[in-house]
Coordinates of C-alpha atoms in Angstrom, one line a residue:
X1 CA -106.3 -1.6 -155.9
X2 CA -105.9 0.9 -153.1
X3 CA -107.9 3.7 -154.8
X4 CA -106.7 6.6 -152.7
X5 CA -103.1 5.8 -153.7
X6 CA -103.8 5.3 -157.4
X7 CA -103.2 8.1 -159.8
X8 CA -104.4 8.2 -163.4
X9 CA -105.6 5.1 -165.2
X10 CA -103.0 2.4 -164.5
X11 CA -103.8 -1.3 -164.4
X12 CA -103.2 -3.6 -161.4
X13 CA -105.1 -6.8 -162.2
X14 CA -105.1 -10.4 -161.2
X15 CA -104.5 -12.4 -164.4
X16 CA -103.2 -15.7 -165.8
X17 CA -99.5 -15.7 -166.9
X18 CA -97.5 -14.1 -168.2
X19 CA -95.1 -16.6 -169.7
X20 CA -91.6 -16.1 -170.9
X21 CA -90.9 -14.9 -174.5
X22 CA -90.5 -17.5 -177.3
X23 CA -86.9 -18.3 -176.5
X24 CA -87.4 -18.8 -172.8
X25 CA -87.8 -22.3 -171.2
X26 CA -87.4 -23.9 -167.8
X27 CA -88.2 -22.8 -164.3
X28 CA -88.5 -19.0 -165.0
X29 CA -90.6 -19.3 -168.1
X30 CA -93.9 -19.5 -166.1
X31 CA -95.4 -17.9 -163.0
X32 CA -93.6 -19.2 -159.9
X33 CA -96.8 -20.1 -158.1
X34 CA -99.9 -21.6 -159.7
X35 CA -100.6 -20.1 -163.2
X36 CA -101.3 -16.4 -162.4
X37 CA -99.9 -13.2 -161.2
X38 CA -100.6 -9.5 -160.5
X39 CA -100.3 -7.7 -163.8
X40 CA -99.3 -4.0 -163.6
X41 CA -99.3 -1.4 -166.4
X42 CA -98.3 2.3 -165.9
X43 CA -98.4 4.5 -168.9
X44 CA -95.9 7.3 -167.9
X45 CA -94.6 9.4 -165.0
X46 CA -98.1 10.9 -164.3
X47 CA -99.6 7.5 -163.2
X48 CA -99.3 5.4 -160.1
X49 CA -100.7 1.9 -159.4
X50 CA -101.0 0.4 -155.9
X51 CA -102.3 -3.0 -155.1
X52 CA -102.4 -4.1 -151.5
X53 CA -104.2 -4.8 -148.3
X54 CA -105.6 -2.2 -146.0
X55 CA -107.0 -4.6 -143.3
X56 CA -104.9 -7.6 -142.4
X57 CA -101.6 -5.9 -141.5
X58 CA -103.1 -3.0 -139.6
X59 CA -101.3 -2.4 -136.3
X60 CA -98.7 -5.1 -136.9
X61 CA -95.3 -4.1 -135.7
X62 CA -92.9 -2.7 -138.3
X63 CA -90.0 -4.1 -136.3
X64 CA -91.6 -7.5 -136.6
X65 CA -90.9 -7.5 -140.4
X66 CA -88.2 -10.1 -140.9
X67 CA -88.6 -11.3 -144.5
X68 CA -89.9 -9.1 -147.4
X69 CA -89.6 -9.5 -151.2
X70 CA -91.2 -10.7 -154.4
X71 CA -90.6 -12.2 -157.9
X72 CA -91.1 -10.0 -160.9
X73 CA -91.7 -10.4 -164.7
X74 CA -89.5 -7.7 -166.2
X75 CA -89.3 -6.9 -170.0
X76 CA -86.5 -5.5 -172.1
X77 CA -89.0 -2.8 -173.2
X78 CA -89.3 -1.6 -169.5
X79 CA -85.5 -1.4 -169.4
X80 CA -85.4 0.7 -172.5
X81 CA -88.0 3.1 -171.0
X82 CA -86.4 3.5 -167.6
X83 CA -83.2 1.6 -167.2
X84 CA -82.5 -1.7 -165.4
X85 CA -83.8 -0.3 -162.1
X86 CA -87.2 0.4 -163.6
X87 CA -89.2 -1.9 -161.3
X88 CA -92.1 -1.9 -158.9
X89 CA -91.7 -1.2 -155.2
X90 CA -93.0 -2.6 -152.0
X91 CA -94.6 0.0 -149.8
X92 CA -95.8 -0.1 -146.2
X93 CA -97.9 2.8 -144.9
X94 CA -96.9 3.1 -141.2
X95 CA -97.2 5.1 -138.0
X96 CA -93.5 5.7 -137.3
X97 CA -94.1 6.5 -133.6
X98 CA -90.8 8.4 -133.3
X99 CA -90.0 10.0 -130.0
X100 CA -88.6 13.0 -131.8
X101 CA -91.9 13.4 -133.8
X102 CA -94.7 12.5 -131.4
X103 CA -97.4 14.2 -133.6
X104 CA -96.3 12.4 -136.8
X105 CA -98.5 9.3 -137.3
X106 CA -97.9 8.7 -141.0
X107 CA -95.0 7.8 -143.3
X108 CA -94.5 5.4 -146.2
X109 CA -91.7 2.8 -145.8
X110 CA -90.7 2.1 -149.3
X111 CA -88.3 -0.6 -150.9
X112 CA -86.6 0.3 -154.1
X113 CA -85.1 -2.8 -155.9
X114 CA -81.5 -2.6 -157.2
X115 CA -80.8 -2.7 -161.0
X116 CA -82.1 -5.8 -162.5
X117 CA -79.7 -8.4 -164.2
X118 CA -80.4 -8.6 -167.9
X119 CA -80.3 -12.4 -167.6
X120 CA -83.8 -12.4 -166.3
X121 CA -85.5 -10.0 -168.7
X122 CA -88.6 -11.3 -170.6
X123 CA -89.1 -14.0 -168.0
X124 CA -89.7 -14.5 -164.3
X125 CA -87.0 -13.6 -161.8
X126 CA -85.8 -15.6 -158.8
X127 CA -86.9 -14.3 -155.4
X128 CA -85.6 -10.8 -154.8
X129 CA -85.0 -10.3 -151.1
X130 CA -85.9 -6.8 -150.1
X131 CA -83.9 -7.1 -146.8
X132 CA -80.6 -7.4 -148.7
X133 CA -81.3 -6.0 -152.2
X134 CA -81.7 -2.4 -153.2
X135 CA -82.5 0.3 -150.6
X136 CA -85.3 1.7 -148.4
X137 CA -86.6 5.1 -147.6
X138 CA -89.2 6.9 -145.5
X139 CA -91.4 9.7 -146.7
X140 CA -92.3 12.9 -144.9
X141 CA -90.9 14.2 -141.6
X142 CA -89.9 10.7 -140.5
X143 CA -87.5 10.5 -143.4
X144 CA -85.7 13.6 -142.3
X145 CA -85.7 12.6 -138.6
X146 CA -84.2 9.2 -139.3
X147 CA -81.8 10.2 -142.0
X148 CA -83.6 7.8 -144.4
X149 CA -85.3 10.3 -146.6
X150 CA -83.3 9.1 -149.6
X151 CA -81.6 5.8 -149.0
X152 CA -81.0 3.4 -146.1
X153 CA -80.3 -0.3 -145.8
X154 CA -82.9 -2.5 -144.2
X155 CA -80.8 -2.8 -141.1
X156 CA -80.3 1.0 -140.9
X157 CA -84.0 1.9 -141.4
X158 CA -85.2 -0.7 -138.8
X159 CA -82.6 0.6 -136.3
X160 CA -83.6 4.2 -136.9
X161 CA -87.3 3.3 -136.3
X162 CA -86.4 1.4 -133.1
X163 CA -86.0 4.4 -130.8
X164 CA -88.1 2.8 -128.1
X165 CA -89.6 6.0 -126.9
X166 CA -92.6 6.8 -124.9
X167 CA -94.8 7.1 -128.0
X168 CA -94.4 3.3 -128.6
X169 CA -93.0 1.4 -131.5
X170 CA -93.8 1.8 -135.2
X171 CA -96.9 0.0 -136.6
X172 CA -98.1 -0.9 -140.0
X173 CA -101.2 0.7 -141.6
X174 CA -101.2 -1.1 -145.0
X175 CA -99.0 -3.3 -147.2
X176 CA -98.8 -3.0 -151.0
X177 CA -97.0 -3.4 -154.2
X178 CA -96.6 0.0 -156.0
X179 CA -95.4 1.4 -159.3
X180 CA -95.0 5.1 -160.2
X181 CA -94.7 8.0 -160.6
X182 CA -91.5 7.6 -162.6
X183 CA -91.4 5.5 -165.8
X184 CA -93.8 3.6 -168.0
X185 CA -93.8 -0.1 -167.0
X186 CA -95.7 -3.2 -168.1
X187 CA -95.0 -6.5 -166.2
X188 CA -96.1 -8.6 -163.3
X189 CA -95.5 -9.6 -159.7
X190 CA -95.9 -12.9 -157.9
X191 CA -94.8 -14.5 -154.7
X192 CA -94.9 -11.4 -152.6
X193 CA -93.4 -12.5 -149.3
X194 CA -94.2 -10.8 -145.9
X195 CA -92.6 -12.8 -143.1
X196 CA -93.9 -16.4 -143.1
X197 CA -96.5 -15.9 -145.8
X198 CA -96.0 -15.9 -149.6
X199 CA -98.9 -14.3 -151.5
X200 CA -99.7 -16.2 -154.6
X201 CA -101.6 -13.9 -157.1
X202 CA -104.0 -15.8 -159.3
X203 CA -106.8 -14.7 -161.7
X204 CA -109.4 -15.8 -159.2
X205 CA -107.9 -14.3 -156.0
X206 CA -104.9 -14.1 -153.7
X207 CA -103.7 -17.1 -151.8
X208 CA -101.5 -17.1 -148.8
X209 CA -99.0 -19.9 -148.7
X210 CA -96.9 -20.6 -145.6
X211 CA -93.2 -20.8 -145.9
X212 CA -92.0 -24.3 -145.0

């Protein structure tokens, strides 16, 4: 867990499972990689959980992000608590390096998944592609300067960050999966994809798998 971005007493824990409910069988009834996942539990809108990496992506180019997404274990209870879009996010802390904001060196680049089909409740989802599904936004001054404070497509937000100014191009600080502060949620994530790596969450650690 990224402690400085965690609020309250949520859970973000490497675990075995989960498996689909009693009436689920087939491909989506078990974790998509190995036998484990990243379990997340957030009690209410006062809590926030964030699990990620503060080292390995540091100073990587934001514009070099080509493929981003994950697989999620969503439950019908989560939908009752917050609707079909009650899902975790992917969040990159970045230095936006915008020409119009030379003193601004921090923003969060956040993906919000679209409403979730009920077909995949109480089991694992297929891969959800964050470059085509849902929307993205930028926090802080960078959001206002780019017009992406609330909602942009992946193409729009990358174009807005690509101003090629004298301050350089945007770089990544950290990469993480995040939930909160909005609705209670209990579920899991697996197969987090960032470019050519798929991150397989297992009870004994996180394994990077190369995309073939």
